[in-house]
mmCIF file of N, CA, C and O in Angstrom:
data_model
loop_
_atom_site.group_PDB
_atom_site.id
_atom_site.type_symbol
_atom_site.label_atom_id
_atom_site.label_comp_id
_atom_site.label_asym_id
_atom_site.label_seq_id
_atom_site.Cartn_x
_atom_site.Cartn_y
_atom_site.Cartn_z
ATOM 1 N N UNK A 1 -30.643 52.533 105.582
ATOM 2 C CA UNK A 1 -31.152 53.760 105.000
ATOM 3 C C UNK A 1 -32.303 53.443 104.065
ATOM 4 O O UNK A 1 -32.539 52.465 103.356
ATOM 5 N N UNK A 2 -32.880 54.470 104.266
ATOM 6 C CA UNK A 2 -34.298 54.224 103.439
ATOM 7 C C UNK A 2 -34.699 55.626 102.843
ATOM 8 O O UNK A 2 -35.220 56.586 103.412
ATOM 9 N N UNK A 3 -34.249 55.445 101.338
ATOM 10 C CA UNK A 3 -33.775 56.768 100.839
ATOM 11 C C UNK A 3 -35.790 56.648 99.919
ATOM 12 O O UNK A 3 -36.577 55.794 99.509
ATOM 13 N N UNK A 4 -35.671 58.183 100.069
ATOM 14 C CA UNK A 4 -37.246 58.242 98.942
ATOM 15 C C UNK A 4 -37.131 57.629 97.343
ATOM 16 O O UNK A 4 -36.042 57.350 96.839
ATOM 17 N N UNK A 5 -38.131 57.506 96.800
ATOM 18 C CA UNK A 5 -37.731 57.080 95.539
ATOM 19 C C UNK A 5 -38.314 58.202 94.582
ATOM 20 O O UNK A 5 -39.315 58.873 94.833
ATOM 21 N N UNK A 6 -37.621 58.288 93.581
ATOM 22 C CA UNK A 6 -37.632 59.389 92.865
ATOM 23 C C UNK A 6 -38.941 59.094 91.913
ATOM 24 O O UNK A 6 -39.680 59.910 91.363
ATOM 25 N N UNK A 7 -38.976 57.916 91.903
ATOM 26 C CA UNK A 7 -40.209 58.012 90.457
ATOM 27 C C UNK A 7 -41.589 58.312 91.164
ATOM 28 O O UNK A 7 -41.874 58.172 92.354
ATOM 29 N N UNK A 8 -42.129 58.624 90.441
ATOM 30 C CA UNK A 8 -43.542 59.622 90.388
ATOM 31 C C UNK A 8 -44.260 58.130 90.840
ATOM 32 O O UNK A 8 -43.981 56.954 90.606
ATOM 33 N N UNK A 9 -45.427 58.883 91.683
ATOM 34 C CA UNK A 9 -46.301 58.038 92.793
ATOM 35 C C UNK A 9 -47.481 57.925 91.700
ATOM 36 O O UNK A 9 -47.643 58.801 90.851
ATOM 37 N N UNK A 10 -48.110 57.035 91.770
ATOM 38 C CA UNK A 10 -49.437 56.809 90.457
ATOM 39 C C UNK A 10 -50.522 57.877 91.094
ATOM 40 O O UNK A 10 -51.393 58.180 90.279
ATOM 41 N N UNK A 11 -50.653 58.536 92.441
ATOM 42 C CA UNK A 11 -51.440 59.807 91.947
ATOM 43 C C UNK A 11 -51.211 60.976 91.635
ATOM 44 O O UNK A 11 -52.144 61.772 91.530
ATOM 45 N N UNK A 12 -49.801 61.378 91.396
ATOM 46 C CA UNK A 12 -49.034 61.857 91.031
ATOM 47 C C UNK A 12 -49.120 62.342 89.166
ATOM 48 O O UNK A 12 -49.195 63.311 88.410
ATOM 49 N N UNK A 13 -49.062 61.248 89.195
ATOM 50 C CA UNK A 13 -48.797 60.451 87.889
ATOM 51 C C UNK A 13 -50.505 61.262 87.152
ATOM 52 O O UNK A 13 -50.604 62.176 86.333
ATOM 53 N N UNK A 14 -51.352 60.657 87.691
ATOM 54 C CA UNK A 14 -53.086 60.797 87.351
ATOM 55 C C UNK A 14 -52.981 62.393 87.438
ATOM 56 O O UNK A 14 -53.382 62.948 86.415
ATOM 57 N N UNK A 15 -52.429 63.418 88.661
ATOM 58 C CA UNK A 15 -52.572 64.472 88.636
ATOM 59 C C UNK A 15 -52.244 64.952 87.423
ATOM 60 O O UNK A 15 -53.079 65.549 86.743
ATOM 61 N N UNK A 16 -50.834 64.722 86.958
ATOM 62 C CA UNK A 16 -49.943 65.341 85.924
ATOM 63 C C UNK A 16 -50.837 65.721 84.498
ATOM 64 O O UNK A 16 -50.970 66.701 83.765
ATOM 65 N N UNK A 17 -51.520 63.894 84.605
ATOM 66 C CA UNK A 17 -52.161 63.824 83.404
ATOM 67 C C UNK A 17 -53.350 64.875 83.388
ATOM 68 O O UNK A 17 -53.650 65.689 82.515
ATOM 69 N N UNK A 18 -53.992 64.586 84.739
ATOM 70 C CA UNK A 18 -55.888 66.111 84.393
ATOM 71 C C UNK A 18 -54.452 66.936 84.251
ATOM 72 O O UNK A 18 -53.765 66.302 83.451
ATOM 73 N N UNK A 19 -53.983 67.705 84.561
ATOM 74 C CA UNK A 19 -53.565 68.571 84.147
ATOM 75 C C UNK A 19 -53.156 69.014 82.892
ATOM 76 O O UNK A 19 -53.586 70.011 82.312
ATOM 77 N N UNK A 20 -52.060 68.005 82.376
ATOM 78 C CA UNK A 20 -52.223 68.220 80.709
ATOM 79 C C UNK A 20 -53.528 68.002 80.026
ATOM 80 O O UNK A 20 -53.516 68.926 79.213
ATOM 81 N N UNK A 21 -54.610 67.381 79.849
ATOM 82 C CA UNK A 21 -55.518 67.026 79.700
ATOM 83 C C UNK A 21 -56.377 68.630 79.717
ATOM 84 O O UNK A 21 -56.987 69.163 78.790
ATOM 85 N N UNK A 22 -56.186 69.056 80.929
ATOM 86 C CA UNK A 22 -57.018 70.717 80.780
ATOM 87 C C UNK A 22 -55.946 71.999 80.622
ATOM 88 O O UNK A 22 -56.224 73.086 81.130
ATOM 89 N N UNK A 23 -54.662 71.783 79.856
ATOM 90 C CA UNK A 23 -53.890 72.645 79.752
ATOM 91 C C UNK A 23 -53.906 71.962 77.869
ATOM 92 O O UNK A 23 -53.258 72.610 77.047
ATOM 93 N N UNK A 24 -54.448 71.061 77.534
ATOM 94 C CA UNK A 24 -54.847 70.973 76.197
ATOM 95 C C UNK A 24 -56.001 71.078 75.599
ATOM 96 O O UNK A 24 -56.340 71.115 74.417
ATOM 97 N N UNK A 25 -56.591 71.123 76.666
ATOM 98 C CA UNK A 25 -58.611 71.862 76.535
ATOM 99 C C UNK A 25 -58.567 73.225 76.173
ATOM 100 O O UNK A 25 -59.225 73.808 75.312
ATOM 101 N N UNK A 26 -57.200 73.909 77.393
ATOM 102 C CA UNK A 26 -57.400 75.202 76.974
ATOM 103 C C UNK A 26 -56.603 75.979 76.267
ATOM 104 O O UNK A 26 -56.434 77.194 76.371
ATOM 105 N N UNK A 27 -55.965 74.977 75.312
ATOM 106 C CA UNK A 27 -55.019 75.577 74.102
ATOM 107 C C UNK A 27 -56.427 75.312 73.096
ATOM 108 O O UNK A 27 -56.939 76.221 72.443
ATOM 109 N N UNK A 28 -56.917 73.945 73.111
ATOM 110 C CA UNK A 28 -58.265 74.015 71.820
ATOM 111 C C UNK A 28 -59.141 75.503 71.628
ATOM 112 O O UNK A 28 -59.316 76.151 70.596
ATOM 113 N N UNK A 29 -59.716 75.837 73.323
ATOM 114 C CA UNK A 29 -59.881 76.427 73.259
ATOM 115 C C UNK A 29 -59.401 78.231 72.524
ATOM 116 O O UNK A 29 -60.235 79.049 72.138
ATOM 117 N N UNK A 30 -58.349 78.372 72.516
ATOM 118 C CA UNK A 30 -57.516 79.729 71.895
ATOM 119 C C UNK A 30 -58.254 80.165 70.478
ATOM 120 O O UNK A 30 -58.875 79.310 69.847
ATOM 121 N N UNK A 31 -58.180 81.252 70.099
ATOM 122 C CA UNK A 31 -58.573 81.885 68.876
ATOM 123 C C UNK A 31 -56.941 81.446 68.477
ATOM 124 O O UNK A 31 -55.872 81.501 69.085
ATOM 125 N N UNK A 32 -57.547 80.788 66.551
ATOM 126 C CA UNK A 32 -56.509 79.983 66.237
ATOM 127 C C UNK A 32 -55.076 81.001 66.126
ATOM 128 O O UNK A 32 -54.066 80.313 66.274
ATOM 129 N N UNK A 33 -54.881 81.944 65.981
ATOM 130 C CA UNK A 33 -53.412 82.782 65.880
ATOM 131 C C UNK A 33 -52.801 82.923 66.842
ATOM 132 O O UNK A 33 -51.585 83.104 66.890
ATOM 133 N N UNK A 34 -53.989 82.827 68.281
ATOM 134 C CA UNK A 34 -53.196 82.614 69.484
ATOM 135 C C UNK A 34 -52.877 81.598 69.708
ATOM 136 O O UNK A 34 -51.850 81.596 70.385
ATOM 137 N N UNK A 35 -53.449 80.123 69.352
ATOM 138 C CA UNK A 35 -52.972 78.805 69.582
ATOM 139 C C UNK A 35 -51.650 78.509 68.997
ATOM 140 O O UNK A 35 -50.655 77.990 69.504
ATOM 141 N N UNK A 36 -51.856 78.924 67.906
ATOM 142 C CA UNK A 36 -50.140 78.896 66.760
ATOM 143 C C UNK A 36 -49.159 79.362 67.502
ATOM 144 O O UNK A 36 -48.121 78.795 67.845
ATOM 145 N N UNK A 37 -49.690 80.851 67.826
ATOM 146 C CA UNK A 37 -48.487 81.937 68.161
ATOM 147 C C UNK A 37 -47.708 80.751 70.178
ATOM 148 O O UNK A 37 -46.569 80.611 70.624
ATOM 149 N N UNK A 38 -48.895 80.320 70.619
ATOM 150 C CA UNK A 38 -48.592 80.170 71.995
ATOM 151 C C UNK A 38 -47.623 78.436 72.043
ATOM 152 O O UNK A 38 -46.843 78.031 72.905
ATOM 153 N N UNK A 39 -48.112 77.729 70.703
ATOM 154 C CA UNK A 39 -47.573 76.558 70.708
ATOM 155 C C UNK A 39 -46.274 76.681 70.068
ATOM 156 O O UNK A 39 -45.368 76.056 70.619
ATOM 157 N N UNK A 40 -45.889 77.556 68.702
ATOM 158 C CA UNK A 40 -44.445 77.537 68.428
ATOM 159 C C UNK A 40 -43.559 78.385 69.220
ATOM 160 O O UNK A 40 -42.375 78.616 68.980
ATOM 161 N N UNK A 41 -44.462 78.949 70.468
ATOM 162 C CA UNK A 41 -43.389 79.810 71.345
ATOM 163 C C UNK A 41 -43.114 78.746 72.314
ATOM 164 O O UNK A 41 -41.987 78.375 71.984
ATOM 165 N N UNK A 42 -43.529 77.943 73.449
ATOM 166 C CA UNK A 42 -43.988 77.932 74.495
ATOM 167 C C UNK A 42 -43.602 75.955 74.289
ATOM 168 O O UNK A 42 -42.938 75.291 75.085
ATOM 169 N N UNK A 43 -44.322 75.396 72.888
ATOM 170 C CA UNK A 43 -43.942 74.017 73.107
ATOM 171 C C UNK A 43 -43.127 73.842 72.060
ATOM 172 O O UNK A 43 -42.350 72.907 72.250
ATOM 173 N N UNK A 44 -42.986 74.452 70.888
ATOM 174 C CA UNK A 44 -41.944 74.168 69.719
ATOM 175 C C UNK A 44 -40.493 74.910 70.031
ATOM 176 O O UNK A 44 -39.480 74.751 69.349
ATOM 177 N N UNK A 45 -40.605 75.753 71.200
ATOM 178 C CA UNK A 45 -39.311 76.698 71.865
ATOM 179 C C UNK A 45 -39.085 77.642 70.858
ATOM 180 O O UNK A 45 -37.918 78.003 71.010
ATOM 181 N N UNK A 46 -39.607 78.262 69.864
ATOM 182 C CA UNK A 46 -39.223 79.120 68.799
ATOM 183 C C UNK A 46 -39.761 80.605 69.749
ATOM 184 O O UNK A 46 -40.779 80.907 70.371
ATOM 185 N N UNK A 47 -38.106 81.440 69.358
ATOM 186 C CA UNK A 47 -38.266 82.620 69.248
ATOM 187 C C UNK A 47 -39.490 83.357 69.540
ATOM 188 O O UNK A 47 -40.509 82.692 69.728
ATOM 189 N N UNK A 48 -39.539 84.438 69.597
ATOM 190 C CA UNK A 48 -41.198 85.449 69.483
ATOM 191 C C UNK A 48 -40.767 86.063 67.841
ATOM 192 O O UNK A 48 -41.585 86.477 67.019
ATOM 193 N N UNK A 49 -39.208 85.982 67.645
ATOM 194 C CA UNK A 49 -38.951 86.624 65.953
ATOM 195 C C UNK A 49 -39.151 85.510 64.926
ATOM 196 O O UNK A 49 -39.310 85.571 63.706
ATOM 197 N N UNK A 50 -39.095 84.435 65.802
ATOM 198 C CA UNK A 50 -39.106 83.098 64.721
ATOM 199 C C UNK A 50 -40.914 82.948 64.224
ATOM 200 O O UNK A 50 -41.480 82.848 63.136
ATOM 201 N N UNK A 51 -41.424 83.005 65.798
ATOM 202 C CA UNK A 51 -42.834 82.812 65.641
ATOM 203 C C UNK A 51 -43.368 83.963 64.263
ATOM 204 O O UNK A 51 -43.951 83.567 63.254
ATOM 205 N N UNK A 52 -43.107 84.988 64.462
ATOM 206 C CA UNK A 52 -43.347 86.197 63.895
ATOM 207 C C UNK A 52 -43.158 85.857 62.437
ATOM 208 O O UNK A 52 -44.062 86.104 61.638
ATOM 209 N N UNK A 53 -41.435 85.013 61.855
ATOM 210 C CA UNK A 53 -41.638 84.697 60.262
ATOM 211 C C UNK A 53 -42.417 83.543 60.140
ATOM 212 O O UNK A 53 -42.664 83.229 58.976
ATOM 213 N N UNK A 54 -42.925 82.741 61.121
ATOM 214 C CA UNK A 54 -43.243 81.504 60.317
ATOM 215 C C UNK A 54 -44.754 81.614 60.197
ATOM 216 O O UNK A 54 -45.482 80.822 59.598
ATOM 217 N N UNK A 55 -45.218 83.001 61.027
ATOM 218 C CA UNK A 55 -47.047 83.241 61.022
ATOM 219 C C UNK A 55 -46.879 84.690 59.696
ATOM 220 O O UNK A 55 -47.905 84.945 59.066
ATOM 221 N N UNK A 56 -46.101 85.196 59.505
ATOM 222 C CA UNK A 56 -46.012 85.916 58.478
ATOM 223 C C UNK A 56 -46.537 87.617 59.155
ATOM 224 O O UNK A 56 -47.120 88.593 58.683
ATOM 225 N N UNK A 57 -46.071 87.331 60.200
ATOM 226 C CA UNK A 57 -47.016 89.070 61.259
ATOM 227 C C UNK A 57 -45.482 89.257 61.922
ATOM 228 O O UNK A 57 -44.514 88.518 61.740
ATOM 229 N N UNK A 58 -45.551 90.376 62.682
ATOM 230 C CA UNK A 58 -44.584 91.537 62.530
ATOM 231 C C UNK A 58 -44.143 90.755 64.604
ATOM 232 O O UNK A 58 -44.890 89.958 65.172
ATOM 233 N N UNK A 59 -43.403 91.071 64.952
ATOM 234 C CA UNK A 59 -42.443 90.501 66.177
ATOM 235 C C UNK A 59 -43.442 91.224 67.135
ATOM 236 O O UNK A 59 -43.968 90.315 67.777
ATOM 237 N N UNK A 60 -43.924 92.345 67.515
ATOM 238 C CA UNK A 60 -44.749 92.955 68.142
ATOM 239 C C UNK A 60 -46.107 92.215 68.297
ATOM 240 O O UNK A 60 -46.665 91.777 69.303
ATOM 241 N N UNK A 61 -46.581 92.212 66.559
ATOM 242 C CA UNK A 61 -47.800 91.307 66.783
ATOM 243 C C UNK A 61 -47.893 90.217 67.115
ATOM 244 O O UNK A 61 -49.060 89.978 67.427
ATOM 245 N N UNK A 62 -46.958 88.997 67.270
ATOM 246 C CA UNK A 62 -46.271 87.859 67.991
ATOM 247 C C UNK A 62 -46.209 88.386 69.004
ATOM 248 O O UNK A 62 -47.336 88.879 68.994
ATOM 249 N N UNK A 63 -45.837 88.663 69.810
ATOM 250 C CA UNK A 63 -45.574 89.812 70.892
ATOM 251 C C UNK A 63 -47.089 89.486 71.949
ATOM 252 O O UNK A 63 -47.332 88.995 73.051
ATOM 253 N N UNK A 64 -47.744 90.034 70.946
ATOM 254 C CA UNK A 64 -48.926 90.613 71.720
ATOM 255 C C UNK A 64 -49.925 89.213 71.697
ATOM 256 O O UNK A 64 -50.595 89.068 72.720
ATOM 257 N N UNK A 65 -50.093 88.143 70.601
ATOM 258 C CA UNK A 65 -50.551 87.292 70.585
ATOM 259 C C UNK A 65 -50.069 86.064 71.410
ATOM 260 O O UNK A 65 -51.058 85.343 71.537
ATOM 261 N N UNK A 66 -48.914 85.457 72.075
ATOM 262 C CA UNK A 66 -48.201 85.158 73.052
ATOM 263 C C UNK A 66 -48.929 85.757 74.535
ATOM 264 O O UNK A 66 -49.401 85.136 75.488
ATOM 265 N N UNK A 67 -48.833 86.817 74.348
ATOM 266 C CA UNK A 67 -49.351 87.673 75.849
ATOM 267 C C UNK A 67 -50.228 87.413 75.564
ATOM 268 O O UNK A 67 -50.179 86.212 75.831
ATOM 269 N N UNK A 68 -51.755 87.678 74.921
ATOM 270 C CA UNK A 68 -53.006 86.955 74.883
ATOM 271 C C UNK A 68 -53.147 85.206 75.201
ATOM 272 O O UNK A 68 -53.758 84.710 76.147
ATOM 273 N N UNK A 69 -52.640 84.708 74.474
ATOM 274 C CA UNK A 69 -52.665 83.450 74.793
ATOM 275 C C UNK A 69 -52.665 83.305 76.101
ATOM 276 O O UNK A 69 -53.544 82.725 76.738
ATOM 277 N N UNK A 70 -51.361 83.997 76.699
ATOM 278 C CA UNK A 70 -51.035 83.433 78.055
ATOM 279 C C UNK A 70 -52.153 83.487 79.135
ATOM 280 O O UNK A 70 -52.334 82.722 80.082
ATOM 281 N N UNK A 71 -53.054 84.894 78.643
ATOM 282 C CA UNK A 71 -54.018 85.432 79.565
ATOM 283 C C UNK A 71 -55.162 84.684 79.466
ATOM 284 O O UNK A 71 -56.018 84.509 80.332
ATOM 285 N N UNK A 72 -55.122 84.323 78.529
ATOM 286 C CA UNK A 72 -56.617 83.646 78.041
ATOM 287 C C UNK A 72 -56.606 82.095 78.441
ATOM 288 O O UNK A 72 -57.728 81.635 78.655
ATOM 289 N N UNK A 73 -55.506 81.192 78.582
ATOM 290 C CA UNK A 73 -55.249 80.159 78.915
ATOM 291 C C UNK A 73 -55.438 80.145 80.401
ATOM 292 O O UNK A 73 -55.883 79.105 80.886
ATOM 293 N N UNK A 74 -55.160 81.162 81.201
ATOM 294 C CA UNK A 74 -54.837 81.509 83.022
ATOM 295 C C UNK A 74 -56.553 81.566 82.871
ATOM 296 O O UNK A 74 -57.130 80.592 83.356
ATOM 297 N N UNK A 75 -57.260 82.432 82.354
ATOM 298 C CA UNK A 75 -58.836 82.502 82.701
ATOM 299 C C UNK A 75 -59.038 81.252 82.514
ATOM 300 O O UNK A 75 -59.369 80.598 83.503
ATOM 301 N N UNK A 76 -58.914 80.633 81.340
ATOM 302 C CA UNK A 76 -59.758 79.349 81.376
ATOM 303 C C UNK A 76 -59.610 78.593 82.628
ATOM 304 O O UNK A 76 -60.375 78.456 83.583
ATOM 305 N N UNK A 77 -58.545 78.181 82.406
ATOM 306 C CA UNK A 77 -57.627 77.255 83.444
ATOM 307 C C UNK A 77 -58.792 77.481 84.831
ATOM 308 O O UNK A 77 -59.564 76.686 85.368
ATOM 309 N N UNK A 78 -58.444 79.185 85.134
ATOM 310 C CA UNK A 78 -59.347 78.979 86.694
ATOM 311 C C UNK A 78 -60.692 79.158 87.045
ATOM 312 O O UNK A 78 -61.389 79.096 88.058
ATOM 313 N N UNK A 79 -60.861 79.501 85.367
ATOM 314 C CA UNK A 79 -62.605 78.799 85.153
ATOM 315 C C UNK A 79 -63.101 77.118 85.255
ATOM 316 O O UNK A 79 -64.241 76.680 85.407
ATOM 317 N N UNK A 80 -62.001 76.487 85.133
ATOM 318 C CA UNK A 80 -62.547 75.233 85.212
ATOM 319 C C UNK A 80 -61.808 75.026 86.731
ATOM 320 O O UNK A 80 -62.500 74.298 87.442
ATOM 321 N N UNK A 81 -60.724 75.437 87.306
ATOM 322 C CA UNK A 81 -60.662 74.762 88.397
ATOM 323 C C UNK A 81 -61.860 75.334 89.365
ATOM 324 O O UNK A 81 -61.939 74.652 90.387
ATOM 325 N N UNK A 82 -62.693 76.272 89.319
ATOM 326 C CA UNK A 82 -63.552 76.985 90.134
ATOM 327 C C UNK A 82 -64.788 76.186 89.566
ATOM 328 O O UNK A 82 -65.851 76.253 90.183
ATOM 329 N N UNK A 83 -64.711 75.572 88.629
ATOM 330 C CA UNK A 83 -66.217 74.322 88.400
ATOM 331 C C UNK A 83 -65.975 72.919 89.098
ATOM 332 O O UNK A 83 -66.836 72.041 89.034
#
């Protein structure tokens, strides 16, 4: 038997990285309340109510800055894969 191997293939590996690499281009990129709001939701795992006390703005406005982020990160993103 000649079973696959689970660990990641080195272009694999190179993909993963451009990818984080332009999924951290286009967090730099964010207007900074959306970068906050999108990193303590999304990579710190906090709440949208948590995000909301620790930026000092209301669960809605977390809310809505989260949803921006998200949108604004998807444009970039397929602005650069379309360059």
């Amino acid at each position: 038997f000649n079973t696959p191997s689970k660990s990641p293939t080195p272009d694999s590996l190179l993909e993963s990285k451009e990818q984080l690499s332009e999924i951290r281009a286009a967090l730099d990129a964010l207007p900074e309340q959306q970068r906050v709001a999108i990193t303590l939701s999304k990579i710190e795992g906090a709440s949208n109510a948590t995000v909301a006390t620790i930026m000092g703005i209301t669960v809605v406005a977390a809310d809505s800055l989260i949803y921006r982020a998200k949108k604004n990160i998807a444009k970039i993103l397929a602005s650069s894969a379309n360059n």
